[in-house]
C-alpha cells in the first residue's frame, strides 16, 4: 500500500506533452543567472555557533570550536573581497540581468554589494538571515529568522525579497511560513522542472520557480562533481544547446557562488558561457522575479 504522503507528491507535473508555454519576445530558453552571496553569514564560533562551516574550498568542515577556522574563513573572505567583483565585472561587461541569492547578513556586512545591485537593477532572491541549517530549527525559530532576514534586506538593500531559496534545503515548515508572511511571490526551494509550476499551500496556489543543483558551481566540491573548470563549462554549454535543440519552452538556472566561481579560472567559465548563450537568438536572459511575474500574468493557476 502506498502511503498518503507519497501519493501527495506531484510526480506527474505537466506530463508527456506540456502545454505550449512562451517567453517574452519569443525566446525558447530563458537563462537566469544566480549569484550566490553568503560571505560572513556562515556558521562560525564567532557567531556563538557550536560548529564552523566548511564549504570554503573543501566540502568537509575543518577546525571546530572552541577555535576559529581561519583557513575556511579566508576562502569566504576571498568571495567578498575579490570574487564577487570579478563576477560583477563579467556581468556588467555582458550587460546581462542577474539574480542575487544573498544571505541578509552578507549584504549588511559589505554595503558595496547591495549598492551594485541597485545600480545595475539586479533582483534579490532571499537566502536566509544567515547561511545556516533552517531544517534544524523549530517552526517559530525559523519564522523569527525569516522576519529578521526581511528587516535586514530592507535596511541593507532598500527592499524586501519576493522570492526565497533556503540555505541548502528547506524545512517542512518553510513554504507555509513564506505564505503566512504574505509578501512572497514565489520560492525556489525545488529543482522540480524546466519551467515554473504551482503547488498548493494552505489550500491556495503558490508559484515555484525551479532552482538547479545541476548547473551549479557547488559541484566543484561534490563527489562526483567538477574536477576542472571545463567540466562546468561543458555542462552549461551542453545543457543549453540541448534545451535549444528540443525547441520547447524552458528555463535554465545557472548558480555561481562568489567564493567559487569568483576564482579566475572558474570565472573564465562564466565569461565563455555568456558569450556562447548571447550568440543564440533563441536564448534570452531574465531576472528571477521577472520570470515569476511573467508566469503569474500569462499562466495563472487554474481556478
PDB file of C-alpha atoms in Angstrom:
ATOM      1  CA  UNK A   1       0.000   0.000   0.000  1.00  0.00           C
ATOM      2  CA  UNK A   2       1.351   3.422  -0.969  1.00  0.00           C
ATOM      3  CA  UNK A   3       1.420   5.893   1.957  1.00  0.00           C
ATOM      4  CA  UNK A   4      -0.714   9.033   1.644  1.00  0.00           C
ATOM      5  CA  UNK A   5       2.361  11.243   1.922  1.00  0.00           C
ATOM      6  CA  UNK A   6       3.897   9.560  -1.114  1.00  0.00           C
ATOM      7  CA  UNK A   7       0.668   9.886  -3.106  1.00  0.00           C
ATOM      8  CA  UNK A   8       0.553  13.596  -2.229  1.00  0.00           C
ATOM      9  CA  UNK A   9       3.813  14.265  -4.083  1.00  0.00           C
ATOM     10  CA  UNK A  10       3.427  15.698  -7.589  1.00  0.00           C
ATOM     11  CA  UNK A  11       5.344  13.152  -9.639  1.00  0.00           C
ATOM     12  CA  UNK A  12       3.436  13.924 -12.852  1.00  0.00           C
ATOM     13  CA  UNK A  13       3.910  17.638 -13.449  1.00  0.00           C
ATOM     14  CA  UNK A  14       2.981  18.860 -16.931  1.00  0.00           C
ATOM     15  CA  UNK A  15       3.177  15.326 -18.288  1.00  0.00           C
ATOM     16  CA  UNK A  16       4.347  13.857 -21.570  1.00  0.00           C
ATOM     17  CA  UNK A  17       3.090  16.758 -23.691  1.00  0.00           C
ATOM     18  CA  UNK A  18       3.383  20.042 -21.750  1.00  0.00           C
ATOM     19  CA  UNK A  19       1.184  22.998 -22.719  1.00  0.00           C
ATOM     20  CA  UNK A  20       2.518  25.497 -25.248  1.00  0.00           C
ATOM     21  CA  UNK A  21       4.202  27.980 -22.949  1.00  0.00           C
ATOM     22  CA  UNK A  22       6.061  31.019 -24.289  1.00  0.00           C
ATOM     23  CA  UNK A  23       8.606  33.555 -23.061  1.00  0.00           C
ATOM     24  CA  UNK A  24       8.730  37.304 -23.777  1.00  0.00           C
ATOM     25  CA  UNK A  25       9.996  38.115 -27.253  1.00  0.00           C
ATOM     26  CA  UNK A  26       9.540  34.552 -28.453  1.00  0.00           C
ATOM     27  CA  UNK A  27      12.629  33.159 -26.737  1.00  0.00           C
ATOM     28  CA  UNK A  28      12.706  29.390 -26.397  1.00  0.00           C
ATOM     29  CA  UNK A  29      15.091  29.248 -23.441  1.00  0.00           C
ATOM     30  CA  UNK A  30      15.426  31.785 -20.670  1.00  0.00           C
ATOM     31  CA  UNK A  31      18.672  31.786 -18.692  1.00  0.00           C
ATOM     32  CA  UNK A  32      18.565  33.049 -15.119  1.00  0.00           C
ATOM     33  CA  UNK A  33      21.982  33.829 -13.660  1.00  0.00           C
ATOM     34  CA  UNK A  34      22.071  33.445  -9.883  1.00  0.00           C
ATOM     35  CA  UNK A  35      24.979  34.961  -7.983  1.00  0.00           C
ATOM     36  CA  UNK A  36      25.056  33.309  -4.551  1.00  0.00           C
ATOM     37  CA  UNK A  37      26.498  35.581  -1.863  1.00  0.00           C
ATOM     38  CA  UNK A  38      26.846  34.166   1.674  1.00  0.00           C
ATOM     39  CA  UNK A  39      30.160  35.555   2.939  1.00  0.00           C
ATOM     40  CA  UNK A  40      30.256  36.368   6.639  1.00  0.00           C
ATOM     41  CA  UNK A  41      26.933  34.677   7.395  1.00  0.00           C
ATOM     42  CA  UNK A  42      28.252  31.119   7.571  1.00  0.00           C
ATOM     43  CA  UNK A  43      28.321  29.056  10.754  1.00  0.00           C
ATOM     44  CA  UNK A  44      31.200  30.101  12.994  1.00  0.00           C
ATOM     45  CA  UNK A  45      32.311  30.223  16.604  1.00  0.00           C
ATOM     46  CA  UNK A  46      32.419  33.991  16.021  1.00  0.00           C
ATOM     47  CA  UNK A  47      28.598  33.883  15.956  1.00  0.00           C
ATOM     48  CA  UNK A  48      28.492  31.663  19.022  1.00  0.00           C
ATOM     49  CA  UNK A  49      27.663  28.607  16.898  1.00  0.00           C
ATOM     50  CA  UNK A  50      28.708  25.128  18.005  1.00  0.00           C
ATOM     51  CA  UNK A  51      30.270  24.460  14.584  1.00  0.00           C
ATOM     52  CA  UNK A  52      32.465  26.127  11.998  1.00  0.00           C
ATOM     53  CA  UNK A  53      31.059  25.760   8.487  1.00  0.00           C
ATOM     54  CA  UNK A  54      33.047  24.044   5.757  1.00  0.00           C
ATOM     55  CA  UNK A  55      32.297  24.637   2.080  1.00  0.00           C
ATOM     56  CA  UNK A  56      35.194  27.010   1.530  1.00  0.00           C
ATOM     57  CA  UNK A  57      37.464  25.277  -0.968  1.00  0.00           C
ATOM     58  CA  UNK A  58      36.761  21.959   0.759  1.00  0.00           C
ATOM     59  CA  UNK A  59      33.339  20.464   1.439  1.00  0.00           C
ATOM     60  CA  UNK A  60      34.436  18.963   4.748  1.00  0.00           C
ATOM     61  CA  UNK A  61      34.454  21.069   7.884  1.00  0.00           C
ATOM     62  CA  UNK A  62      37.897  21.871   9.257  1.00  0.00           C
ATOM     63  CA  UNK A  63      38.880  23.320  12.620  1.00  0.00           C
ATOM     64  CA  UNK A  64      35.971  23.261  15.081  1.00  0.00           C
ATOM     65  CA  UNK A  65      35.029  25.257  18.208  1.00  0.00           C
ATOM     66  CA  UNK A  66      36.257  26.442  20.542  1.00  0.00           C
ATOM     67  CA  UNK A  67      38.816  27.504  17.909  1.00  0.00           C
ATOM     68  CA  UNK A  68      38.136  29.615  14.826  1.00  0.00           C
ATOM     69  CA  UNK A  69      38.640  28.064  11.410  1.00  0.00           C
ATOM     70  CA  UNK A  70      40.697  30.865   9.940  1.00  0.00           C
ATOM     71  CA  UNK A  71      41.546  28.835   6.851  1.00  0.00           C
ATOM     72  CA  UNK A  72      37.935  28.388   5.775  1.00  0.00           C
ATOM     73  CA  UNK A  73      37.098  31.950   6.826  1.00  0.00           C
ATOM     74  CA  UNK A  74      39.740  33.106   4.342  1.00  0.00           C
ATOM     75  CA  UNK A  75      38.001  31.282   1.485  1.00  0.00           C
ATOM     76  CA  UNK A  76      34.751  33.103   2.249  1.00  0.00           C
ATOM     77  CA  UNK A  77      36.619  36.386   2.550  1.00  0.00           C
ATOM     78  CA  UNK A  78      38.054  35.858  -0.917  1.00  0.00           C
ATOM     79  CA  UNK A  79      34.487  35.742  -2.209  1.00  0.00           C
ATOM     80  CA  UNK A  80      33.539  39.066  -0.636  1.00  0.00           C
ATOM     81  CA  UNK A  81      36.838  40.857  -1.269  1.00  0.00           C
ATOM     82  CA  UNK A  82      37.655  39.709  -4.814  1.00  0.00           C
ATOM     83  CA  UNK A  83      35.374  37.017  -6.229  1.00  0.00           C
ATOM     84  CA  UNK A  84      32.122  38.944  -6.184  1.00  0.00           C
ATOM     85  CA  UNK A  85      33.719  41.857  -8.031  1.00  0.00           C
ATOM     86  CA  UNK A  86      35.336  39.662 -10.690  1.00  0.00           C
ATOM     87  CA  UNK A  87      31.912  38.202 -11.463  1.00  0.00           C
ATOM     88  CA  UNK A  88      30.277  41.634 -11.303  1.00  0.00           C
ATOM     89  CA  UNK A  89      32.709  42.924 -13.934  1.00  0.00           C
ATOM     90  CA  UNK A  90      31.871  39.993 -16.213  1.00  0.00           C
ATOM     91  CA  UNK A  91      28.121  40.525 -15.793  1.00  0.00           C
ATOM     92  CA  UNK A  92      28.459  44.268 -16.335  1.00  0.00           C
ATOM     93  CA  UNK A  93      30.538  43.803 -19.472  1.00  0.00           C
ATOM     94  CA  UNK A  94      27.979  41.365 -20.893  1.00  0.00           C
ATOM     95  CA  UNK A  95      25.108  43.647 -19.802  1.00  0.00           C
ATOM     96  CA  UNK A  96      23.004  40.746 -18.524  1.00  0.00           C
ATOM     97  CA  UNK A  97      20.470  40.768 -15.669  1.00  0.00           C
ATOM     98  CA  UNK A  98      21.417  38.856 -12.535  1.00  0.00           C
ATOM     99  CA  UNK A  99      19.522  37.497  -9.547  1.00  0.00           C
ATOM    100  CA  UNK A 100      21.500  37.749  -6.313  1.00  0.00           C
ATOM    101  CA  UNK A 101      20.717  34.981  -3.834  1.00  0.00           C
ATOM    102  CA  UNK A 102      22.166  36.583  -0.749  1.00  0.00           C
ATOM    103  CA  UNK A 103      22.104  35.900   2.940  1.00  0.00           C
ATOM    104  CA  UNK A 104      20.853  39.096   4.549  1.00  0.00           C
ATOM    105  CA  UNK A 105      23.809  39.420   6.919  1.00  0.00           C
ATOM    106  CA  UNK A 106      26.241  39.093   3.986  1.00  0.00           C
ATOM    107  CA  UNK A 107      24.710  42.148   2.289  1.00  0.00           C
ATOM    108  CA  UNK A 108      24.777  44.109   5.526  1.00  0.00           C
ATOM    109  CA  UNK A 109      28.477  43.335   6.033  1.00  0.00           C
ATOM    110  CA  UNK A 110      29.507  44.555   2.555  1.00  0.00           C
ATOM    111  CA  UNK A 111      27.365  47.577   1.581  1.00  0.00           C
ATOM    112  CA  UNK A 112      29.053  47.890  -1.818  1.00  0.00           C
ATOM    113  CA  UNK A 113      27.319  44.695  -2.964  1.00  0.00           C
ATOM    114  CA  UNK A 114      23.734  45.941  -2.450  1.00  0.00           C
ATOM    115  CA  UNK A 115      24.847  49.271  -3.934  1.00  0.00           C
ATOM    116  CA  UNK A 116      25.942  47.424  -7.095  1.00  0.00           C
ATOM    117  CA  UNK A 117      22.636  45.553  -7.168  1.00  0.00           C
ATOM    118  CA  UNK A 118      20.690  48.820  -7.032  1.00  0.00           C
ATOM    119  CA  UNK A 119      22.926  50.451  -9.640  1.00  0.00           C
ATOM    120  CA  UNK A 120      22.501  47.599 -12.136  1.00  0.00           C
ATOM    121  CA  UNK A 121      18.866  46.758 -11.345  1.00  0.00           C
ATOM    122  CA  UNK A 122      19.569  43.186 -10.236  1.00  0.00           C
ATOM    123  CA  UNK A 123      16.892  41.444  -8.174  1.00  0.00           C
ATOM    124  CA  UNK A 124      17.119  39.732  -4.806  1.00  0.00           C
ATOM    125  CA  UNK A 125      16.389  36.089  -4.026  1.00  0.00           C
ATOM    126  CA  UNK A 126      16.081  35.706  -0.263  1.00  0.00           C
ATOM    127  CA  UNK A 127      18.601  33.217   1.098  1.00  0.00           C
ATOM    128  CA  UNK A 128      18.137  33.374   4.851  1.00  0.00           C
ATOM    129  CA  UNK A 129      19.214  35.803   7.522  1.00  0.00           C
ATOM    130  CA  UNK A 130      22.356  33.708   7.788  1.00  0.00           C
ATOM    131  CA  UNK A 131      23.631  30.686   5.848  1.00  0.00           C
ATOM    132  CA  UNK A 132      22.799  28.100   8.487  1.00  0.00           C
ATOM    133  CA  UNK A 133      20.566  24.978   8.507  1.00  0.00           C
ATOM    134  CA  UNK A 134      16.924  26.080   8.781  1.00  0.00           C
ATOM    135  CA  UNK A 135      15.690  22.484   8.873  1.00  0.00           C
ATOM    136  CA  UNK A 136      17.276  22.063  12.297  1.00  0.00           C
ATOM    137  CA  UNK A 137      15.221  24.924  13.771  1.00  0.00           C
ATOM    138  CA  UNK A 138      11.803  24.881  15.375  1.00  0.00           C
ATOM    139  CA  UNK A 139       8.994  26.383  13.320  1.00  0.00           C
ATOM    140  CA  UNK A 140       8.938  29.523  15.479  1.00  0.00           C
ATOM    141  CA  UNK A 141      12.715  29.980  15.351  1.00  0.00           C
ATOM    142  CA  UNK A 142      12.607  29.663  11.560  1.00  0.00           C
ATOM    143  CA  UNK A 143       9.795  32.239  11.426  1.00  0.00           C
ATOM    144  CA  UNK A 144      11.905  34.601  13.545  1.00  0.00           C
ATOM    145  CA  UNK A 145      14.885  34.176  11.191  1.00  0.00           C
ATOM    146  CA  UNK A 146      12.641  34.819   8.171  1.00  0.00           C
ATOM    147  CA  UNK A 147      11.292  38.061   9.619  1.00  0.00           C
ATOM    148  CA  UNK A 148      14.764  39.149  10.729  1.00  0.00           C
ATOM    149  CA  UNK A 149      16.050  38.493   7.216  1.00  0.00           C
ATOM    150  CA  UNK A 150      13.328  40.630   5.633  1.00  0.00           C
ATOM    151  CA  UNK A 151      14.060  43.503   8.014  1.00  0.00           C
ATOM    152  CA  UNK A 152      17.789  43.250   7.276  1.00  0.00           C
ATOM    153  CA  UNK A 153      17.254  43.217   3.493  1.00  0.00           C
ATOM    154  CA  UNK A 154      15.073  46.308   3.746  1.00  0.00           C
ATOM    155  CA  UNK A 155      17.755  48.088   5.741  1.00  0.00           C
ATOM    156  CA  UNK A 156      20.768  46.955   3.673  1.00  0.00           C
ATOM    157  CA  UNK A 157      19.277  46.912   0.169  1.00  0.00           C
ATOM    158  CA  UNK A 158      16.236  49.146   0.477  1.00  0.00           C
ATOM    159  CA  UNK A 159      13.758  46.436  -0.494  1.00  0.00           C
ATOM    160  CA  UNK A 160      12.374  43.120   0.667  1.00  0.00           C
ATOM    161  CA  UNK A 161      12.698  39.785  -1.168  1.00  0.00           C
ATOM    162  CA  UNK A 162       9.781  38.444  -3.198  1.00  0.00           C
ATOM    163  CA  UNK A 163      11.373  35.042  -3.758  1.00  0.00           C
ATOM    164  CA  UNK A 164      13.100  32.627  -1.394  1.00  0.00           C
ATOM    165  CA  UNK A 165      15.741  29.913  -1.632  1.00  0.00           C
ATOM    166  CA  UNK A 166      16.761  28.299   1.654  1.00  0.00           C
ATOM    167  CA  UNK A 167      20.383  27.688   2.560  1.00  0.00           C
ATOM    168  CA  UNK A 168      20.911  24.181   1.120  1.00  0.00           C
ATOM    169  CA  UNK A 169      17.469  22.686   1.895  1.00  0.00           C
ATOM    170  CA  UNK A 170      14.114  23.876   3.237  1.00  0.00           C
ATOM    171  CA  UNK A 171      12.422  22.567   6.330  1.00  0.00           C
ATOM    172  CA  UNK A 172       8.952  21.048   6.301  1.00  0.00           C
ATOM    173  CA  UNK A 173       7.649  24.416   7.529  1.00  0.00           C
ATOM    174  CA  UNK A 174       9.423  26.764   5.127  1.00  0.00           C
ATOM    175  CA  UNK A 175       6.839  27.072   2.372  1.00  0.00           C
ATOM    176  CA  UNK A 176       3.987  27.523   4.815  1.00  0.00           C
ATOM    177  CA  UNK A 177       5.939  30.244   6.629  1.00  0.00           C
ATOM    178  CA  UNK A 178       6.529  32.091   3.354  1.00  0.00           C
ATOM    179  CA  UNK A 179       2.827  32.035   2.521  1.00  0.00           C
ATOM    180  CA  UNK A 180       1.854  33.060   6.046  1.00  0.00           C
ATOM    181  CA  UNK A 181       4.233  36.044   5.884  1.00  0.00           C
ATOM    182  CA  UNK A 182       2.223  37.223   2.889  1.00  0.00           C
ATOM    183  CA  UNK A 183       4.725  39.120   0.767  1.00  0.00           C
ATOM    184  CA  UNK A 184       6.367  36.371  -1.260  1.00  0.00           C
ATOM    185  CA  UNK A 185       5.526  35.825  -4.928  1.00  0.00           C
ATOM    186  CA  UNK A 186       7.409  32.533  -5.336  1.00  0.00           C
ATOM    187  CA  UNK A 187      10.022  30.238  -3.891  1.00  0.00           C
ATOM    188  CA  UNK A 188      12.907  28.337  -5.470  1.00  0.00           C
ATOM    189  CA  UNK A 189      13.374  25.521  -2.992  1.00  0.00           C
ATOM    190  CA  UNK A 190      12.698  22.827  -5.554  1.00  0.00           C
ATOM    191  CA  UNK A 191      14.645  21.591  -8.592  1.00  0.00           C
ATOM    192  CA  UNK A 192      11.455  20.043  -9.938  1.00  0.00           C
ATOM    193  CA  UNK A 193      11.036  21.064 -13.583  1.00  0.00           C
ATOM    194  CA  UNK A 194      12.337  23.038 -16.565  1.00  0.00           C
ATOM    195  CA  UNK A 195       9.605  25.684 -16.187  1.00  0.00           C
ATOM    196  CA  UNK A 196       7.721  27.267 -13.280  1.00  0.00           C
ATOM    197  CA  UNK A 197       4.719  25.498 -11.813  1.00  0.00           C
ATOM    198  CA  UNK A 198       2.262  25.777  -8.939  1.00  0.00           C
ATOM    199  CA  UNK A 199       1.847  23.913  -5.681  1.00  0.00           C
ATOM    200  CA  UNK A 200      -0.840  24.224  -3.032  1.00  0.00           C
ATOM    201  CA  UNK A 201      -0.135  25.767   0.369  1.00  0.00           C
ATOM    202  CA  UNK A 202      -2.875  26.271   2.930  1.00  0.00           C
ATOM    203  CA  UNK A 203      -5.405  25.474   0.214  1.00  0.00           C
ATOM    204  CA  UNK A 204      -4.135  28.172  -2.172  1.00  0.00           C
ATOM    205  CA  UNK A 205      -1.838  28.028  -5.235  1.00  0.00           C
ATOM    206  CA  UNK A 206       1.749  29.162  -4.801  1.00  0.00           C
ATOM    207  CA  UNK A 207       4.359  29.552  -7.549  1.00  0.00           C
ATOM    208  CA  UNK A 208       7.572  27.538  -7.706  1.00  0.00           C
ATOM    209  CA  UNK A 209      10.364  28.856  -9.930  1.00  0.00           C
ATOM    210  CA  UNK A 210      12.672  25.807 -10.046  1.00  0.00           C
ATOM    211  CA  UNK A 211      16.298  26.060  -8.984  1.00  0.00           C
ATOM    212  CA  UNK A 212      19.185  23.870 -10.188  1.00  0.00           C
ATOM    213  CA  UNK A 213      21.809  21.825  -8.401  1.00  0.00           C
ATOM    214  CA  UNK A 214      22.992  20.585 -11.817  1.00  0.00           C
ATOM    215  CA  UNK A 215      24.049  23.884 -13.392  1.00  0.00           C
ATOM    216  CA  UNK A 216      25.626  24.895 -10.111  1.00  0.00           C
ATOM    217  CA  UNK A 217      29.243  25.501  -9.175  1.00  0.00           C
ATOM    218  CA  UNK A 218      28.739  23.717  -5.839  1.00  0.00           C
ATOM    219  CA  UNK A 219      29.592  20.605  -7.828  1.00  0.00           C
ATOM    220  CA  UNK A 220      33.237  21.674  -7.641  1.00  0.00           C
ATOM    221  CA  UNK A 221      33.052  20.494  -4.018  1.00  0.00           C
ATOM    222  CA  UNK A 222      30.920  17.394  -4.577  1.00  0.00           C
ATOM    223  CA  UNK A 223      31.978  13.885  -5.488  1.00  0.00           C
ATOM    224  CA  UNK A 224      31.359  13.098  -8.236  1.00  0.00           C
ATOM    225  CA  UNK A 225      31.495  16.646  -9.443  1.00  0.00           C
ATOM    226  CA  UNK A 226      33.573  19.066 -11.478  1.00  0.00           C
ATOM    227  CA  UNK A 227      37.286  18.325 -11.472  1.00  0.00           C
ATOM    228  CA  UNK A 228      38.126  21.178 -13.838  1.00  0.00           C
ATOM    229  CA  UNK A 229      36.516  24.492 -14.775  1.00  0.00           C
ATOM    230  CA  UNK A 230      35.993  22.978 -18.228  1.00  0.00           C
ATOM    231  CA  UNK A 231      33.701  20.373 -16.677  1.00  0.00           C
ATOM    232  CA  UNK A 232      31.393  23.191 -15.572  1.00  0.00           C
ATOM    233  CA  UNK A 233      31.628  24.891 -18.960  1.00  0.00           C
ATOM    234  CA  UNK A 234      30.863  21.663 -20.824  1.00  0.00           C
ATOM    235  CA  UNK A 235      27.849  21.036 -18.579  1.00  0.00           C
ATOM    236  CA  UNK A 236      26.478  24.541 -19.147  1.00  0.00           C
ATOM    237  CA  UNK A 237      27.050  24.573 -22.903  1.00  0.00           C
ATOM    238  CA  UNK A 238      25.729  21.067 -23.491  1.00  0.00           C
ATOM    239  CA  UNK A 239      22.696  21.728 -21.303  1.00  0.00           C
ATOM    240  CA  UNK A 240      21.803  24.967 -23.065  1.00  0.00           C
ATOM    241  CA  UNK A 241      22.368  23.502 -26.520  1.00  0.00           C
ATOM    242  CA  UNK A 242      20.106  20.542 -25.753  1.00  0.00           C
ATOM    243  CA  UNK A 243      17.327  22.789 -24.428  1.00  0.00           C
ATOM    244  CA  UNK A 244      17.541  24.899 -27.588  1.00  0.00           C
ATOM    245  CA  UNK A 245      17.580  21.777 -29.769  1.00  0.00           C
ATOM    246  CA  UNK A 246      14.434  20.450 -28.085  1.00  0.00           C
ATOM    247  CA  UNK A 247      12.592  23.601 -29.097  1.00  0.00           C
ATOM    248  CA  UNK A 248      10.362  23.527 -26.030  1.00  0.00           C
ATOM    249  CA  UNK A 249       9.923  26.485 -23.711  1.00  0.00           C
ATOM    250  CA  UNK A 250      12.394  26.073 -20.849  1.00  0.00           C
ATOM    251  CA  UNK A 251      14.377  27.984 -18.271  1.00  0.00           C
ATOM    252  CA  UNK A 252      17.937  27.319 -17.204  1.00  0.00           C
ATOM    253  CA  UNK A 253      19.180  28.437 -13.808  1.00  0.00           C
ATOM    254  CA  UNK A 254      22.944  28.894 -13.562  1.00  0.00           C
ATOM    255  CA  UNK A 255      24.128  29.261  -9.960  1.00  0.00           C
ATOM    256  CA  UNK A 256      27.541  30.742  -9.164  1.00  0.00           C
ATOM    257  CA  UNK A 257      28.958  31.387  -5.703  1.00  0.00           C
ATOM    258  CA  UNK A 258      31.210  34.394  -5.201  1.00  0.00           C
ATOM    259  CA  UNK A 259      33.881  32.378  -3.399  1.00  0.00           C
ATOM    260  CA  UNK A 260      33.954  29.595  -6.011  1.00  0.00           C
ATOM    261  CA  UNK A 261      33.171  30.993  -9.460  1.00  0.00           C
ATOM    262  CA  UNK A 262      34.822  34.236  -8.417  1.00  0.00           C
ATOM    263  CA  UNK A 263      38.186  32.458  -8.696  1.00  0.00           C
ATOM    264  CA  UNK A 264      39.817  33.447 -12.007  1.00  0.00           C
ATOM    265  CA  UNK A 265      39.844  30.036 -13.717  1.00  0.00           C
ATOM    266  CA  UNK A 266      36.191  29.411 -12.865  1.00  0.00           C
ATOM    267  CA  UNK A 267      35.188  32.963 -13.745  1.00  0.00           C
ATOM    268  CA  UNK A 268      36.545  32.270 -17.224  1.00  0.00           C
ATOM    269  CA  UNK A 269      33.790  29.642 -17.497  1.00  0.00           C
ATOM    270  CA  UNK A 270      31.158  32.290 -16.774  1.00  0.00           C
ATOM    271  CA  UNK A 271      32.599  34.600 -19.412  1.00  0.00           C
ATOM    272  CA  UNK A 272      32.728  31.864 -22.067  1.00  0.00           C
ATOM    273  CA  UNK A 273      29.238  30.600 -21.295  1.00  0.00           C
ATOM    274  CA  UNK A 274      27.770  34.091 -21.546  1.00  0.00           C
ATOM    275  CA  UNK A 275      29.412  34.604 -24.929  1.00  0.00           C
ATOM    276  CA  UNK A 276      28.007  31.262 -26.113  1.00  0.00           C
ATOM    277  CA  UNK A 277      24.489  31.980 -24.848  1.00  0.00           C
ATOM    278  CA  UNK A 278      24.365  35.580 -26.089  1.00  0.00           C
ATOM    279  CA  UNK A 279      25.169  34.389 -29.607  1.00  0.00           C
ATOM    280  CA  UNK A 280      21.987  32.285 -29.724  1.00  0.00           C
ATOM    281  CA  UNK A 281      18.861  34.130 -30.947  1.00  0.00           C
ATOM    282  CA  UNK A 282      16.616  31.569 -29.218  1.00  0.00           C
ATOM    283  CA  UNK A 283      18.035  32.469 -25.775  1.00  0.00           C
ATOM    284  CA  UNK A 284      17.141  35.380 -23.510  1.00  0.00           C
ATOM    285  CA  UNK A 285      18.290  36.375 -20.030  1.00  0.00           C
ATOM    286  CA  UNK A 286      15.773  37.317 -17.338  1.00  0.00           C
ATOM    287  CA  UNK A 287      15.789  38.119 -13.659  1.00  0.00           C
ATOM    288  CA  UNK A 288      14.088  35.561 -11.463  1.00  0.00           C
ATOM    289  CA  UNK A 289      11.432  37.988 -10.245  1.00  0.00           C
ATOM    290  CA  UNK A 290      10.576  38.867 -13.854  1.00  0.00           C
ATOM    291  CA  UNK A 291      10.208  35.161 -14.678  1.00  0.00           C
ATOM    292  CA  UNK A 292       7.837  34.770 -11.738  1.00  0.00           C
ATOM    293  CA  UNK A 293       5.757  37.795 -12.673  1.00  0.00           C
ATOM    294  CA  UNK A 294       5.558  36.727 -16.322  1.00  0.00           C
ATOM    295  CA  UNK A 295       4.357  33.282 -15.335  1.00  0.00           C
ATOM    296  CA  UNK A 296       1.768  34.633 -12.912  1.00  0.00           C
ATOM    297  CA  UNK A 297       0.418  37.033 -15.536  1.00  0.00           C
ATOM    298  CA  UNK A 298       0.499  34.741 -18.563  1.00  0.00           C
ATOM    299  CA  UNK A 299      -0.184  31.362 -16.920  1.00  0.00           C
ATOM    300  CA  UNK A 300      -2.161  31.981 -13.723  1.00  0.00           C
ATOM    301  CA  UNK A 301      -3.199  28.981 -11.651  1.00  0.00           C
ATOM    302  CA  UNK A 302      -6.368  27.219 -12.699  1.00  0.00           C
ATOM    303  CA  UNK A 303      -9.432  28.498 -10.895  1.00  0.00           C
TER     304      UNK A 303
END
